[in-house]
Amino acid sequence: MWCHVIRLVFLSAILFSGSGCNSDPESKPVKVIVPFAPGGGSDTLARVVVREIQDQRKGDSPWVIINVPGAGGTIGSRRVKNARPDGKTLLFLHDGILTAKYAGQAIYGPEAFTPIAVTGQLGMVICVAEDSEFQSLDDLMQKASVEPESVTFAANIGAPSYFMARRLEQAQGEAAFRYVQSGGGARRFADLSGGHVAASAFSISEYLNFREGGIRALAVLDRVRHPAMPDVPSAIEEGYPITYTNLQGWWAPAGTPESTVKNLQLTLQAAIESPEMQAYSEQQCIDPVFLSSTELELAMKEKASELVQLELGFERKHLPPVEWMLAVCLLAGGILARGKPIKPRLKSGMETAPVHWRRNFGLAAVLAAFIASLSLPAAMFLVAGIPFMLASGILTMGFKDFRTTAMVAIAAPAILFLFLSTLLGIDLP
């Protein structure tokens, strides 16, 4: 019987090698995950940088932007976190990689990635609709103080826009906004200009692009006024000692080789220092600062020390590690599988098959473990899939045909993994 196992594994190896024999890993596209919808500041900046890279590296591997919005940027960031560390899947994400952790949106932060570089930083501005009753930042904060939660604020919960609003509340002391979950810059602009919310926060670059659509800036979160908006006061002028700059960072999956990171860093540096990017940065009021991977890591630590002192207004308990959930569920399934079936009591003259209630609970526990394991890196899919198939097969068929169960348990996840990732080119969760 074990010869069949060897044959299936050998067939899987042939399938894997055959499907990839005509593809050169170096020619595969570099996928840049932008965890927000198209049209926002992050998406626009990423596309400009990628376009410059394409112009400079004609004939090399193409760079492709993939928008994966949702959950404050954590859906897209998790996709990169769980990707293969081969330099072919990158994340373009600002301070949201840090704020999502402190807002309870994710159980990981910058430490779960390999930092590559920063290709610019953006100043931030607080905005209202053009016809808003608020003429200054102080007007806005006074209303939020006198009538707590009467002022709606569009924010991507867990992203920098939310933390800027929380810092304003803390600086005023008694103010409290009523937060409306929104999305990236493009979504917040639609909510604000459409009259659905009273205020929101944008990068200066976003504001300059959106202001003709019916929004007005109240204050710049900086020490001085911005040259592009000399009529807009700084928050410090209004009596709120708040400054904020949003770093535009590039990240790779943890474990990416140092040589790969260095090559990516040099590519990004050449792009950001080109005359075209310098001109674009000046036009969009983007500070074209370039930070290396080490400098990016230090900057995130400094920002983390500031966030620790910020009162978020809510606490969210983190789930236990997936690996422990997987082990506990599999153990519970194995224990329950040893129970004997029982026959329910029915009226005389009626017969029924024995009910394997322990096995049913065991199957449910194993299934829960397998679903939980889907948040593990793609390479762990095989590790989680084999015990799932083995345990579910044993629970279903018993120990009468253990060799067949083991054969299926080993071969099925491997074949499914190769089919999805290699033949169909699907990025597993």
GROMACS .gro file of C-alpha atoms in nm:
model
  429
    1MET     CA    1   0.000   0.000   0.000
    2TRP     CA    2   0.285   0.238   0.079
    3CYS     CA    3   0.402   0.211  -0.280
    4HIS     CA    4   0.092   0.411  -0.374
    5VAL     CA    5   0.199   0.685  -0.137
    6ILE     CA    6   0.541   0.703  -0.301
    7ARG     CA    7   0.382   0.713  -0.645
    8LEU     CA    8   0.151   1.001  -0.550
    9VAL     CA    9   0.433   1.202  -0.395
   10PHE     CA   10   0.649   1.138  -0.701
   11LEU     CA   11   0.360   1.249  -0.924
   12SER     CA   12   0.329   1.569  -0.720
   13ALA     CA   13   0.700   1.636  -0.765
   14ILE     CA   14   0.668   1.591  -1.141
   15LEU     CA   15   0.367   1.824  -1.147
   16PHE     CA   16   0.558   2.089  -0.957
   17SER     CA   17   0.875   2.067  -1.163
   18GLY     CA   18   0.690   2.040  -1.493
   19SER     CA   19   0.474   2.342  -1.432
   20GLY     CA   20   0.771   2.558  -1.346
   21CYS     CA   21   1.028   2.434  -1.596
   22ASN     CA   22   0.955   2.712  -1.843
   23SER     CA   23   0.940   2.994  -1.590
   24ASP     CA   24   1.244   3.183  -1.470
   25PRO     CA   25   1.198   3.310  -1.112
   26GLU     CA   26   1.388   3.626  -1.201
   27SER     CA   27   1.136   3.708  -1.473
   28LYS     CA   28   0.836   3.688  -1.241
   29PRO     CA   29   0.669   4.023  -1.175
   30VAL     CA   30   0.726   4.209  -0.850
   31LYS     CA   31   0.382   4.245  -0.694
   32VAL     CA   32   0.340   4.562  -0.489
   33ILE     CA   33   0.046   4.527  -0.251
   34VAL     CA   34  -0.122   4.860  -0.172
   35PRO     CA   35  -0.371   4.780   0.109
   36PHE     CA   36  -0.614   5.057   0.009
   37ALA     CA   37  -0.858   5.126  -0.271
   38PRO     CA   38  -0.735   5.296  -0.591
   39GLY     CA   39  -0.731   5.676  -0.602
   40GLY     CA   40  -0.597   5.757  -0.257
   41GLY     CA   41  -0.263   5.916  -0.173
   42SER     CA   42  -0.081   5.589  -0.105
   43ASP     CA   43  -0.207   5.428  -0.423
   44THR     CA   44  -0.115   5.729  -0.638
   45LEU     CA   45   0.235   5.761  -0.491
   46ALA     CA   46   0.301   5.388  -0.529
   47ARG     CA   47   0.200   5.399  -0.894
   48VAL     CA   48   0.427   5.694  -0.966
   49VAL     CA   49   0.724   5.523  -0.800
   50VAL     CA   50   0.655   5.197  -0.986
   51ARG     CA   51   0.623   5.382  -1.316
   52GLU     CA   52   0.964   5.541  -1.259
   53ILE     CA   53   1.114   5.202  -1.175
   54GLN     CA   54   0.971   5.058  -1.496
   55ASP     CA   55   1.121   5.342  -1.698
   56GLN     CA   56   1.463   5.290  -1.543
   57ARG     CA   57   1.464   4.909  -1.560
   58LYS     CA   58   1.323   4.833  -1.902
   59GLY     CA   59   1.357   4.465  -1.982
   60ASP     CA   60   1.375   4.357  -1.618
   61SER     CA   61   1.098   4.201  -1.411
   62PRO     CA   62   0.783   4.414  -1.431
   63TRP     CA   63   0.642   4.577  -1.117
   64VAL     CA   64   0.267   4.547  -1.073
   65ILE     CA   65   0.038   4.735  -0.832
   66ILE     CA   66  -0.229   4.521  -0.663
   67ASN     CA   67  -0.491   4.695  -0.449
   68VAL     CA   68  -0.608   4.484  -0.153
   69PRO     CA   69  -0.825   4.720   0.058
   70GLY     CA   70  -1.004   4.645   0.381
   71ALA     CA   71  -0.976   4.630   0.761
   72GLY     CA   72  -0.753   4.935   0.796
   73GLY     CA   73  -0.493   4.794   0.560
   74THR     CA   74  -0.450   4.467   0.748
   75ILE     CA   75  -0.593   4.241   0.476
   76GLY     CA   76  -0.324   4.352   0.234
   77SER     CA   77  -0.048   4.355   0.494
   78ARG     CA   78  -0.132   4.001   0.605
   79ARG     CA   79  -0.111   3.886   0.245
   80VAL     CA   80   0.247   4.012   0.227
   81LYS     CA   81   0.335   3.885   0.573
   82ASN     CA   82   0.239   3.534   0.467
   83ALA     CA   83   0.403   3.550   0.122
   84ARG     CA   84   0.724   3.379   0.024
   85PRO     CA   85   1.033   3.584   0.121
   86ASP     CA   86   1.170   3.595  -0.232
   87GLY     CA   87   1.146   3.967  -0.302
   88LYS     CA   88   0.855   3.919  -0.543
   89THR     CA   89   0.577   4.036  -0.310
   90LEU     CA   90   0.618   4.374  -0.143
   91LEU     CA   91   0.401   4.594   0.075
   92PHE     CA   92   0.370   4.970   0.031
   93LEU     CA   93   0.224   5.097   0.356
   94HIS     CA   94   0.267   5.409   0.567
   95ASP     CA   95   0.247   5.433   0.947
   96GLY     CA   96  -0.065   5.217   0.928
   97ILE     CA   97   0.163   4.915   0.961
   98LEU     CA   98   0.222   5.032   1.317
   99THR     CA   99  -0.108   5.194   1.412
  100ALA     CA  100  -0.312   4.886   1.318
  101LYS     CA  101  -0.132   4.691   1.589
  102TYR     CA  102  -0.196   4.949   1.859
  103ALA     CA  103  -0.561   4.982   1.758
  104GLY     CA  104  -0.612   4.608   1.794
  105GLN     CA  105  -0.673   4.555   1.421
  106ALA     CA  106  -0.376   4.317   1.394
  107ILE     CA  107  -0.165   4.113   1.632
  108TYR     CA  108   0.151   4.206   1.442
  109GLY     CA  109   0.334   4.523   1.348
  110PRO     CA  110   0.654   4.624   1.170
  111GLU     CA  111   0.843   4.348   1.350
  112ALA     CA  112   0.660   4.091   1.134
  113PHE     CA  113   0.820   4.228   0.815
  114THR     CA  114   1.161   4.302   0.671
  115PRO     CA  115   1.196   4.680   0.628
  116ILE     CA  116   1.326   4.797   0.292
  117ALA     CA  117   1.311   5.176   0.265
  118VAL     CA  118   1.109   5.497   0.293
  119THR     CA  119   1.047   5.689  -0.029
  120GLY     CA  120   0.888   6.002   0.110
  121GLN     CA  121   0.693   6.147   0.397
  122LEU     CA  122   0.367   6.338   0.395
  123GLY     CA  123   0.239   6.618   0.615
  124MET     CA  124  -0.119   6.589   0.739
  125VAL     CA  125  -0.416   6.826   0.744
  126ILE     CA  126  -0.758   6.832   0.915
  127CYS     CA  127  -1.043   6.908   0.673
  128VAL     CA  128  -1.415   6.980   0.664
  129ALA     CA  129  -1.666   7.027   0.384
  130GLU     CA  130  -1.654   7.356   0.193
  131ASP     CA  131  -1.986   7.473   0.340
  132SER     CA  132  -1.911   7.351   0.694
  133GLU     CA  133  -2.008   7.559   0.996
  134PHE     CA  134  -1.655   7.518   1.134
  135GLN     CA  135  -1.421   7.797   1.031
  136SER     CA  136  -1.121   7.690   1.238
  137LEU     CA  137  -0.978   7.389   1.413
  138ASP     CA  138  -1.066   7.545   1.746
  139ASP     CA  139  -1.432   7.575   1.638
  140LEU     CA  140  -1.433   7.205   1.558
  141MET     CA  141  -1.272   7.102   1.886
  142GLN     CA  142  -1.492   7.329   2.096
  143LYS     CA  143  -1.804   7.172   1.947
  144ALA     CA  144  -1.663   6.823   2.011
  145SER     CA  145  -1.592   6.929   2.370
  146VAL     CA  146  -1.923   7.099   2.454
  147GLU     CA  147  -2.129   6.831   2.280
  148PRO     CA  148  -1.924   6.508   2.295
  149GLU     CA  149  -1.974   6.266   2.005
  150SER     CA  150  -2.186   6.519   1.816
  151VAL     CA  151  -1.911   6.576   1.556
  152THR     CA  152  -1.866   6.287   1.314
  153PHE     CA  153  -1.512   6.212   1.204
  154ALA     CA  154  -1.437   5.984   0.908
  155ALA     CA  155  -1.143   5.761   0.991
  156ASN     CA  156  -0.998   5.433   0.884
  157ILE     CA  157  -1.000   5.270   1.227
  158GLY     CA  158  -0.650   5.148   1.300
  159ALA     CA  159  -0.490   5.376   1.038
  160PRO     CA  160  -0.310   5.709   1.098
  161SER     CA  161  -0.627   5.913   1.031
  162TYR     CA  162  -0.782   5.762   1.344
  163PHE     CA  163  -0.476   5.823   1.560
  164MET     CA  164  -0.454   6.187   1.453
  165ALA     CA  165  -0.811   6.241   1.569
  166ARG     CA  166  -0.736   6.068   1.900
  167ARG     CA  167  -0.438   6.294   1.953
  168LEU     CA  168  -0.658   6.598   1.893
  169GLU     CA  169  -0.906   6.471   2.152
  170GLN     CA  170  -0.630   6.413   2.404
  171ALA     CA  171  -0.480   6.758   2.342
  172GLN     CA  172  -0.816   6.927   2.403
  173GLY     CA  173  -0.893   6.717   2.707
  174GLU     CA  174  -1.273   6.690   2.698
  175ALA     CA  175  -1.342   6.653   2.327
  176ALA     CA  176  -1.485   6.333   2.183
  177PHE     CA  177  -1.559   6.264   1.816
  178ARG     CA  178  -1.811   6.012   1.691
  179TYR     CA  179  -1.606   5.798   1.458
  180VAL     CA  180  -1.740   5.674   1.128
  181GLN     CA  181  -1.549   5.382   0.980
  182SER     CA  182  -1.433   5.482   0.633
  183GLY     CA  183  -1.139   5.376   0.420
  184GLY     CA  184  -0.842   5.524   0.238
  185GLY     CA  185  -0.813   5.884   0.128
  186ALA     CA  186  -1.045   5.845  -0.169
  187ARG     CA  187  -1.321   5.694   0.045
  188ARG     CA  188  -1.285   5.957   0.320
  189PHE     CA  189  -1.303   6.233   0.059
  190ALA     CA  190  -1.627   6.087  -0.074
  191ASP     CA  191  -1.773   6.070   0.277
  192LEU     CA  192  -1.670   6.426   0.359
  193SER     CA  193  -1.764   6.596   0.033
  194GLY     CA  194  -2.092   6.404   0.026
  195GLY     CA  195  -2.196   6.547   0.362
  196HIS     CA  196  -2.193   6.213   0.544
  197VAL     CA  197  -1.938   6.326   0.806
  198ALA     CA  198  -1.826   6.657   0.954
  199ALA     CA  199  -1.448   6.619   0.941
  200SER     CA  200  -1.159   6.395   0.846
  201ALA     CA  201  -0.781   6.390   0.804
  202PHE     CA  202  -0.582   6.378   0.480
  203SER     CA  203  -0.225   6.403   0.369
  204ILE     CA  204  -0.134   6.739   0.219
  205SER     CA  205  -0.090   6.569  -0.116
  206GLU     CA  206  -0.441   6.421  -0.096
  207TYR     CA  207  -0.591   6.754   0.006
  208LEU     CA  208  -0.434   6.938  -0.286
  209ASN     CA  209  -0.586   6.681  -0.521
  210PHE     CA  210  -0.926   6.680  -0.352
  211ARG     CA  211  -0.984   7.043  -0.252
  212GLU     CA  212  -1.156   7.138  -0.578
  213GLY     CA  213  -1.413   6.870  -0.499
  214GLY     CA  214  -1.566   7.061  -0.211
  215ILE     CA  215  -1.348   7.030   0.100
  216ARG     CA  216  -1.164   7.292   0.306
  217ALA     CA  217  -0.856   7.267   0.529
  218LEU     CA  218  -0.872   7.387   0.891
  219ALA     CA  219  -0.517   7.326   1.008
  220VAL     CA  220  -0.189   7.163   0.914
  221LEU     CA  221  -0.044   6.925   1.172
  222ASP     CA  222   0.295   7.092   1.173
  223ARG     CA  223   0.489   7.358   1.357
  224VAL     CA  224   0.452   7.612   1.077
  225ARG     CA  225   0.223   7.677   0.783
  226HIS     CA  226   0.287   7.488   0.462
  227PRO     CA  227   0.417   7.692   0.165
  228ALA     CA  228   0.150   7.544  -0.064
  229MET     CA  229  -0.126   7.658   0.175
  230PRO     CA  230  -0.012   7.986   0.332
  231ASP     CA  231  -0.366   8.075   0.439
  232VAL     CA  232  -0.410   7.754   0.643
  233PRO     CA  233  -0.278   7.785   1.000
  234SER     CA  234  -0.084   7.514   1.179
  235ALA     CA  235  -0.241   7.323   1.465
  236ILE     CA  236   0.011   7.480   1.700
  237GLU     CA  237  -0.112   7.826   1.601
  238GLU     CA  238  -0.461   7.715   1.699
  239GLY     CA  239  -0.337   7.606   2.039
  240TYR     CA  240  -0.304   7.232   1.974
  241PRO     CA  241   0.060   7.113   2.003
  242ILE     CA  242   0.031   6.833   1.750
  243THR     CA  243   0.264   6.751   1.462
  244TYR     CA  244   0.249   6.446   1.241
  245THR     CA  245   0.428   6.319   0.930
  246ASN     CA  246   0.333   5.993   0.763
  247LEU     CA  247   0.626   5.782   0.641
  248GLN     CA  248   0.569   5.598   0.313
  249GLY     CA  249   0.742   5.267   0.371
  250TRP     CA  250   0.824   4.959   0.166
  251TRP     CA  251   0.820   4.620   0.336
  252ALA     CA  252   0.900   4.260   0.247
  253PRO     CA  253   0.803   3.932   0.419
  254ALA     CA  254   1.015   3.842   0.718
  255GLY     CA  255   1.314   3.631   0.624
  256THR     CA  256   1.379   3.801   0.290
  257PRO     CA  257   1.753   3.763   0.213
  258GLU     CA  258   1.967   4.065   0.290
  259SER     CA  259   2.105   4.073  -0.065
  260THR     CA  260   1.750   4.090  -0.205
  261VAL     CA  261   1.659   4.370   0.035
  262LYS     CA  262   1.972   4.563  -0.069
  263ASN     CA  263   1.887   4.532  -0.438
  264LEU     CA  264   1.530   4.649  -0.376
  265GLN     CA  265   1.659   4.939  -0.168
  266LEU     CA  266   1.893   5.052  -0.445
  267THR     CA  267   1.610   5.026  -0.699
  268LEU     CA  268   1.379   5.241  -0.487
  269GLN     CA  269   1.652   5.493  -0.411
  270ALA     CA  270   1.732   5.537  -0.779
  271ALA     CA  271   1.363   5.594  -0.849
  272ILE     CA  272   1.303   5.850  -0.573
  273GLU     CA  273   1.618   6.045  -0.661
  274SER     CA  274   1.535   6.073  -1.031
  275PRO     CA  275   1.453   6.422  -1.168
  276GLU     CA  276   1.104   6.307  -1.258
  277MET     CA  277   1.025   6.190  -0.903
  278GLN     CA  278   1.179   6.501  -0.753
  279ALA     CA  279   0.956   6.717  -0.972
  280TYR     CA  280   0.649   6.511  -0.886
  281SER     CA  281   0.727   6.527  -0.513
  282GLU     CA  282   0.759   6.905  -0.527
  283GLN     CA  283   0.434   6.937  -0.717
  284GLN     CA  284   0.245   6.714  -0.472
  285CYS     CA  285   0.411   6.859  -0.158
  286ILE     CA  286   0.574   6.527  -0.073
  287ASP     CA  287   0.900   6.545   0.118
  288PRO     CA  288   1.120   6.315  -0.098
  289VAL     CA  289   1.317   6.186   0.198
  290PHE     CA  290   1.483   5.848   0.156
  291LEU     CA  291   1.545   5.625   0.457
  292SER     CA  292   1.732   5.296   0.454
  293SER     CA  293   1.597   4.980   0.613
  294THR     CA  294   1.784   5.051   0.937
  295GLU     CA  295   1.658   5.409   0.950
  296LEU     CA  296   1.303   5.293   0.881
  297GLU     CA  297   1.322   5.044   1.166
  298LEU     CA  298   1.443   5.313   1.407
  299ALA     CA  299   1.172   5.556   1.294
  300MET     CA  300   0.903   5.296   1.363
  301LYS     CA  301   1.039   5.238   1.714
  302GLU     CA  302   1.023   5.612   1.786
  303LYS     CA  303   0.664   5.632   1.663
  304ALA     CA  304   0.574   5.325   1.870
  305SER     CA  305   0.699   5.496   2.185
  306GLU     CA  306   0.457   5.784   2.114
  307LEU     CA  307   0.162   5.555   2.047
  308VAL     CA  308   0.212   5.371   2.377
  309GLN     CA  309   0.124   5.692   2.562
  310LEU     CA  310  -0.194   5.753   2.361
  311GLU     CA  311  -0.529   5.660   2.515
  312LEU     CA  312  -0.722   5.479   2.247
  313GLY     CA  313  -1.057   5.462   2.421
  314PHE     CA  314  -1.093   5.088   2.374
  315GLU     CA  315  -0.899   4.772   2.434
  316ARG     CA  316  -0.914   4.464   2.220
  317LYS     CA  317  -0.778   4.136   2.348
  318HIS     CA  318  -0.562   3.947   2.106
  319LEU     CA  319  -0.641   3.592   2.012
  320PRO     CA  320  -0.395   3.324   2.121
  321PRO     CA  321  -0.131   3.224   1.865
  322VAL     CA  322  -0.270   3.020   1.579
  323GLU     CA  323  -0.013   2.748   1.637
  324TRP     CA  324  -0.152   2.687   1.987
  325MET     CA  325  -0.510   2.692   1.860
  326LEU     CA  326  -0.413   2.434   1.600
  327ALA     CA  327  -0.247   2.205   1.853
  328VAL     CA  328  -0.531   2.228   2.107
  329CYS     CA  329  -0.802   2.158   1.848
  330LEU     CA  330  -0.615   1.859   1.704
  331LEU     CA  331  -0.556   1.719   2.052
  332ALA     CA  332  -0.923   1.761   2.141
  333GLY     CA  333  -1.023   1.590   1.818
  334GLY     CA  334  -0.794   1.296   1.890
  335ILE     CA  335  -0.928   1.251   2.243
  336LEU     CA  336  -1.290   1.269   2.134
  337ALA     CA  337  -1.226   1.018   1.855
  338ARG     CA  338  -1.163   0.741   2.110
  339GLY     CA  339  -1.522   0.747   2.233
  340LYS     CA  340  -1.762   0.465   2.147
  341PRO     CA  341  -2.081   0.531   1.951
  342ILE     CA  342  -2.410   0.534   2.140
  343LYS     CA  343  -2.764   0.445   2.040
  344PRO     CA  344  -3.034   0.700   2.114
  345ARG     CA  345  -3.341   0.585   2.303
  346LEU     CA  346  -3.641   0.564   2.071
  347LYS     CA  347  -3.993   0.428   2.093
  348SER     CA  348  -4.037   0.055   2.055
  349GLY     CA  349  -4.037  -0.077   1.703
  350MET     CA  350  -3.796   0.188   1.569
  351GLU     CA  351  -3.433   0.128   1.485
  352THR     CA  352  -3.152   0.369   1.418
  353ALA     CA  353  -2.782   0.362   1.348
  354PRO     CA  354  -2.543   0.441   1.634
  355VAL     CA  355  -2.456   0.806   1.676
  356HIS     CA  356  -2.083   0.881   1.682
  357TRP     CA  357  -2.130   1.204   1.876
  358ARG     CA  358  -1.773   1.210   2.003
  359ARG     CA  359  -1.641   1.171   1.653
  360ASN     CA  360  -1.868   1.446   1.530
  361PHE     CA  361  -1.732   1.682   1.793
  362GLY     CA  362  -1.385   1.564   1.706
  363LEU     CA  363  -1.438   1.645   1.340
  364ALA     CA  364  -1.566   1.990   1.434
  365ALA     CA  365  -1.257   2.055   1.647
  366VAL     CA  366  -1.020   1.942   1.373
  367LEU     CA  367  -1.204   2.154   1.116
  368ALA     CA  368  -1.179   2.458   1.344
  369ALA     CA  369  -0.805   2.399   1.375
  370PHE     CA  370  -0.763   2.379   1.000
  371ILE     CA  371  -0.961   2.701   0.942
  372ALA     CA  372  -0.748   2.877   1.204
  373SER     CA  373  -0.433   2.754   1.032
  374LEU     CA  374  -0.525   2.940   0.712
  375SER     CA  375  -0.386   3.258   0.868
  376LEU     CA  376  -0.044   3.094   0.890
  377PRO     CA  377   0.217   3.157   0.617
  378ALA     CA  378   0.161   2.979   0.289
  379ALA     CA  379   0.438   2.729   0.361
  380MET     CA  380   0.246   2.617   0.673
  381PHE     CA  381  -0.051   2.516   0.458
  382LEU     CA  382   0.109   2.176   0.399
  383VAL     CA  383   0.203   2.134   0.765
  384ALA     CA  384  -0.155   2.213   0.872
  385GLY     CA  385  -0.317   2.023   0.585
  386ILE     CA  386  -0.151   1.687   0.648
  387PRO     CA  387  -0.268   1.644   1.012
  388PHE     CA  388  -0.611   1.777   0.914
  389MET     CA  389  -0.655   1.518   0.641
  390LEU     CA  390  -0.511   1.245   0.862
  391ALA     CA  391  -0.726   1.328   1.165
  392SER     CA  392  -1.046   1.376   0.966
  393GLY     CA  393  -0.987   1.052   0.778
  394ILE     CA  394  -0.932   0.857   1.099
  395LEU     CA  395  -1.239   1.011   1.258
  396THR     CA  396  -1.449   0.929   0.954
  397MET     CA  397  -1.324   0.579   0.873
  398GLY     CA  398  -1.175   0.468   1.201
  399PHE     CA  399  -0.845   0.278   1.212
  400LYS     CA  400  -0.950   0.003   0.974
  401ASP     CA  401  -0.778   0.155   0.671
  402PHE     CA  402  -0.505   0.367   0.826
  403ARG     CA  403  -0.260   0.333   0.536
  404THR     CA  404  -0.507   0.471   0.282
  405THR     CA  405  -0.591   0.755   0.519
  406ALA     CA  406  -0.223   0.839   0.562
  407MET     CA  407  -0.165   0.829   0.187
  408VAL     CA  408  -0.448   1.075   0.123
  409ALA     CA  409  -0.334   1.295   0.412
  410ILE     CA  410   0.014   1.331   0.264
  411ALA     CA  411  -0.076   1.361  -0.103
  412ALA     CA  412  -0.394   1.572  -0.102
  413PRO     CA  413  -0.256   1.892   0.057
  414ALA     CA  414   0.059   1.875  -0.155
  415ILE     CA  415  -0.133   1.836  -0.481
  416LEU     CA  416  -0.388   2.103  -0.385
  417PHE     CA  417  -0.112   2.344  -0.282
  418LEU     CA  418   0.076   2.292  -0.608
  419PHE     CA  419  -0.241   2.322  -0.813
  420LEU     CA  420  -0.345   2.652  -0.654
  421SER     CA  421  -0.006   2.822  -0.623
  422THR     CA  422   0.182   2.690  -0.925
  423LEU     CA  423  -0.070   2.612  -1.196
  424LEU     CA  424  -0.329   2.879  -1.116
  425GLY     CA  425  -0.085   3.131  -0.970
  426ILE     CA  426  -0.307   3.202  -0.668
  427ASP     CA  427  -0.158   3.376  -0.365
  428LEU     CA  428  -0.269   3.162  -0.075
  429PRO     CA  429  -0.389   3.348   0.239
   0.00000   0.00000   0.00000
